[in-house]
C-alpha cells in the first residue's frame, strides 16, 4: 500500500501541524531529562544552533524522493529474523559475539520465508491506510485578558440550567493554552442500580469504545482522546485535547453511543 500510494504531502502536512502544535504548547518537563535529550540530538549530524530546541520535534523538509527510497526497502525480501531461546537443538551455535561472548548462528533466509510473508490480494483488499484526520485542530489561537490575572478562579460558572440539563464552564485563566476538556454526565436510574445493570453498563461502555477504535486512532494522532465510563446512575463521557477539535470528537462519540445496537458477533 505504501509503495503503490507513494509519498503523500498532505500526510506530511498533518504530521507537521500536530508536531508544531505539541512543540509550541509543550508542558514543562524535568530539566535534567530535557538537557540529556538535547545532548543526544547532535550526535553524528550537524544541527544548526537555531534548530537545537526544535530539531527533535519538528521536521523542516518534505523530501518525496527520500521517502520513496525508504519505502522501497519495505519488502518481504529485506528483513532479518532473530530467534532467541535457551536451547537451539536444530542448529549449532559456533559464532561468538566479541563483547559478551554470546554464541549464535547466522544463516540465509529460506526462500519460503520470503514468499509466505507476502500479502495475498484478497487480504490486501481488506486493508487501507488512514485517511485525512478530521480531528486536527483548526484554530490554535488563545485569547488572553487585557490585564494579568492575579488569582485564577477556583470555581466553574453555571451558564444554563433547566429541568433537563446543566451547563458549567471554567475558563483557563492560568496557563493560556489551546487545550480543553469537555465532560458530559448522562443520568439514568438504571445504570448500576443492580449487579446485572452494572455489568450491562460496563459492557456498553467497553463495546462502544471498541467500536470507536478507528476514531480513537485519529483522535490520538491529533493529541486528543475520549473516555466512556459509568458510575452509579450515570454514563460519563469525556473528551480532552486541543480545543478546536473537541466538539467534533464529542459529537462522534455521542452519535455512536446514541445509535449503538447489539451485534450478535
XYZ file of C-alpha atoms in Angstrom:
265
model
C 0.000 0.000 0.000
C 2.816 2.391 0.830
C 4.641 1.559 -2.400
C 1.544 1.873 -4.582
C 0.351 5.064 -2.914
C 3.764 6.723 -2.852
C 4.643 9.799 -0.770
C 1.648 11.906 0.248
C 2.458 15.524 1.071
C -0.890 16.072 2.814
C 0.081 13.398 5.336
C 3.360 15.199 5.972
C 1.483 18.480 6.440
C -0.807 16.846 9.006
C 2.152 15.496 10.962
C 3.877 18.872 10.760
C 0.766 20.662 12.033
C 0.289 18.467 15.084
C 4.008 18.227 15.911
C 4.330 22.026 15.754
C 1.272 22.430 17.963
C 2.722 19.974 20.505
C 6.063 21.791 20.399
C 4.582 25.291 20.752
C 2.427 24.296 23.732
C 4.678 21.671 25.283
C 4.374 21.217 29.049
C 7.399 21.741 31.228
C 9.448 18.639 31.927
C 12.314 17.657 34.153
C 15.322 19.887 33.364
C 17.858 17.069 33.669
C 15.930 14.781 31.339
C 15.422 17.564 28.798
C 19.118 18.510 28.839
C 20.091 14.864 28.337
C 17.685 14.588 25.404
C 19.064 17.725 23.778
C 22.637 16.490 24.183
C 21.818 13.458 22.016
C 20.181 15.315 19.129
C 23.506 16.437 17.652
C 25.229 13.057 17.653
C 26.545 12.038 14.216
C 24.928 15.009 12.493
C 25.154 18.785 12.377
C 22.217 20.679 13.855
C 22.058 24.445 13.243
C 22.054 26.391 16.530
C 18.619 27.882 15.847
C 17.158 24.346 15.480
C 18.666 22.769 18.605
C 15.406 23.019 20.587
C 13.048 22.115 17.734
C 15.177 19.553 15.873
C 13.870 16.522 17.790
C 10.240 17.646 17.480
C 9.805 19.258 14.065
C 10.540 18.203 10.505
C 11.503 21.101 8.274
C 11.863 19.479 4.840
C 9.496 17.365 2.747
C 11.572 15.104 0.506
C 9.386 12.856 -1.664
C 12.380 11.127 -3.268
C 13.891 10.227 0.104
C 10.538 8.911 1.331
C 10.166 6.773 -1.797
C 13.666 5.394 -1.298
C 12.888 4.415 2.306
C 9.575 2.830 1.293
C 11.340 0.726 -1.357
C 13.220 -1.107 1.401
C 9.944 -2.289 2.953
C 9.556 -5.570 1.098
C 9.371 -9.293 2.026
C 12.931 -9.895 0.838
C 14.554 -7.252 3.012
C 14.300 -8.165 6.673
C 16.142 -10.018 9.405
C 14.603 -12.637 11.651
C 16.013 -13.048 15.151
C 15.167 -16.185 17.133
C 16.230 -16.450 20.759
C 15.831 -19.456 23.049
C 17.516 -21.130 25.972
C 18.396 -24.087 23.756
C 18.846 -24.464 19.985
C 18.506 -28.122 19.009
C 18.119 -27.609 15.257
C 21.291 -25.568 14.651
C 24.711 -25.491 16.269
C 25.805 -22.079 17.508
C 29.505 -21.785 16.706
C 29.872 -17.995 16.295
C 30.785 -15.959 19.367
C 29.846 -12.320 19.889
C 33.024 -10.371 20.669
C 31.753 -8.199 23.526
C 29.734 -10.593 25.685
C 30.763 -13.960 24.257
C 27.210 -14.922 23.244
C 27.100 -17.955 20.974
C 24.929 -17.564 17.901
C 24.294 -18.827 14.388
C 23.736 -16.897 11.150
C 22.071 -18.417 8.073
C 20.423 -17.236 4.879
C 16.666 -16.974 4.942
C 14.848 -19.928 3.306
C 13.025 -18.931 0.140
C 9.609 -19.833 1.532
C 10.155 -17.344 4.378
C 10.104 -14.624 1.738
C 7.168 -15.863 -0.328
C 4.989 -16.814 2.658
C 5.039 -13.319 4.172
C 3.726 -11.672 1.022
C 0.234 -10.300 1.456
C -2.341 -12.075 -0.694
C -4.560 -9.904 -2.952
C -7.681 -10.923 -1.014
C -6.166 -9.763 2.271
C -4.739 -6.602 0.708
C -8.247 -5.527 -0.333
C -9.298 -5.590 3.326
C -6.530 -3.201 4.378
C -6.192 0.532 3.847
C -4.114 3.426 5.075
C -5.678 6.072 7.352
C -7.456 8.907 5.583
C -7.317 12.597 6.380
C -7.611 13.347 10.079
C -10.797 15.301 10.784
C -9.873 15.874 14.426
C -6.799 18.021 13.761
C -7.006 21.442 15.443
C -8.196 24.189 13.098
C -7.554 27.101 15.455
C -4.721 27.334 17.983
C -5.214 30.969 18.968
C -5.548 31.826 22.661
C -7.416 34.856 23.964
C -5.676 36.411 26.945
C -7.135 39.039 29.278
C -6.088 42.643 28.814
C -4.731 42.734 32.369
C -2.840 39.939 34.170
C -4.884 37.603 36.369
C -3.597 37.770 39.940
C -5.637 34.855 41.301
C -7.083 32.181 38.961
C -10.756 31.362 39.509
C -11.311 28.233 41.576
C -14.934 27.559 40.624
C -16.850 26.924 37.431
C -19.655 29.207 36.257
C -23.205 27.917 35.721
C -24.223 29.070 32.247
C -27.620 27.415 31.900
C -29.915 25.236 33.959
C -33.357 23.782 33.396
C -35.244 20.618 34.264
C -33.243 18.589 31.688
C -29.620 19.705 31.882
C -26.996 21.989 33.421
C -24.073 23.632 31.598
C -20.976 24.652 33.570
C -17.893 26.443 32.270
C -14.395 27.066 33.629
C -12.134 29.446 31.694
C -8.415 28.727 31.545
C -7.088 31.837 33.259
C -3.760 30.372 34.348
C -1.959 28.501 31.557
C -3.491 30.109 28.420
C -3.021 27.167 26.062
C -5.489 25.965 23.368
C -6.290 22.826 25.353
C -9.676 21.943 26.740
C -11.771 19.265 28.390
C -15.459 18.560 27.976
C -17.156 16.310 30.490
C -20.707 15.064 29.979
C -22.711 13.167 32.584
C -25.826 11.368 31.320
C -28.008 10.474 34.282
C -30.045 7.273 34.324
C -31.602 5.471 37.248
C -30.948 2.125 35.541
C -27.150 2.443 35.314
C -25.557 0.425 38.063
C -28.703 0.020 40.166
C -28.287 -3.768 40.224
C -25.494 -6.293 39.598
C -26.942 -7.127 36.183
C -27.308 -3.496 35.130
C -23.837 -2.745 36.439
C -22.437 -5.473 34.175
C -24.525 -4.326 31.201
C -23.375 -0.723 31.714
C -19.759 -1.853 31.765
C -20.258 -3.864 28.565
C -21.936 -0.899 26.887
C -19.015 1.421 27.665
C -16.382 -1.089 26.574
C -18.147 -2.165 23.361
C -18.820 1.401 22.217
C -15.203 2.327 22.986
C -14.048 -0.685 20.946
C -16.290 0.299 18.024
C -14.660 3.741 18.045
C -11.115 2.380 17.646
C -10.644 3.957 14.233
C -11.773 7.348 15.528
C -9.668 6.814 18.651
C -6.553 6.424 16.497
C -7.284 9.629 14.589
C -8.003 11.482 17.815
C -4.805 10.288 19.490
C -2.806 11.336 16.420
C -4.350 14.802 16.838
C -3.281 14.762 20.514
C -6.862 14.241 21.719
C -8.632 11.412 23.500
C -12.026 10.346 24.792
C -13.342 8.173 27.609
C -16.661 6.413 28.153
C -17.249 5.193 31.692
C -20.148 4.792 34.087
C -20.805 5.466 37.728
C -23.751 4.944 39.999
C -26.654 6.290 37.985
C -24.781 7.838 35.056
C -22.830 7.304 31.846
C -19.828 9.650 31.780
C -18.280 10.844 28.509
C -15.118 12.929 28.417
C -13.024 14.413 25.600
C -9.687 16.199 26.021
C -7.125 17.767 23.707
C -6.777 20.821 21.506
C -9.975 22.811 21.970
C -10.994 23.390 18.344
C -11.224 19.660 17.600
C -13.203 18.650 20.699
C -16.780 19.486 19.537
C -16.480 17.137 16.542
C -14.888 14.412 18.669
C -17.657 14.689 21.282
C -20.338 14.619 18.570
C -18.757 11.487 17.049
C -18.715 9.676 20.394
C -22.271 10.672 21.319
C -23.605 9.709 17.886
C -22.124 6.221 18.235
C -23.435 5.931 21.792
C -26.895 7.039 20.681
C -27.143 4.701 17.673
C -25.497 1.692 19.334
C -27.147 -1.638 18.584
C -26.201 -5.023 19.934
C -24.401 -7.125 17.339
C -24.688 -10.890 17.605
C -20.975 -11.201 16.856
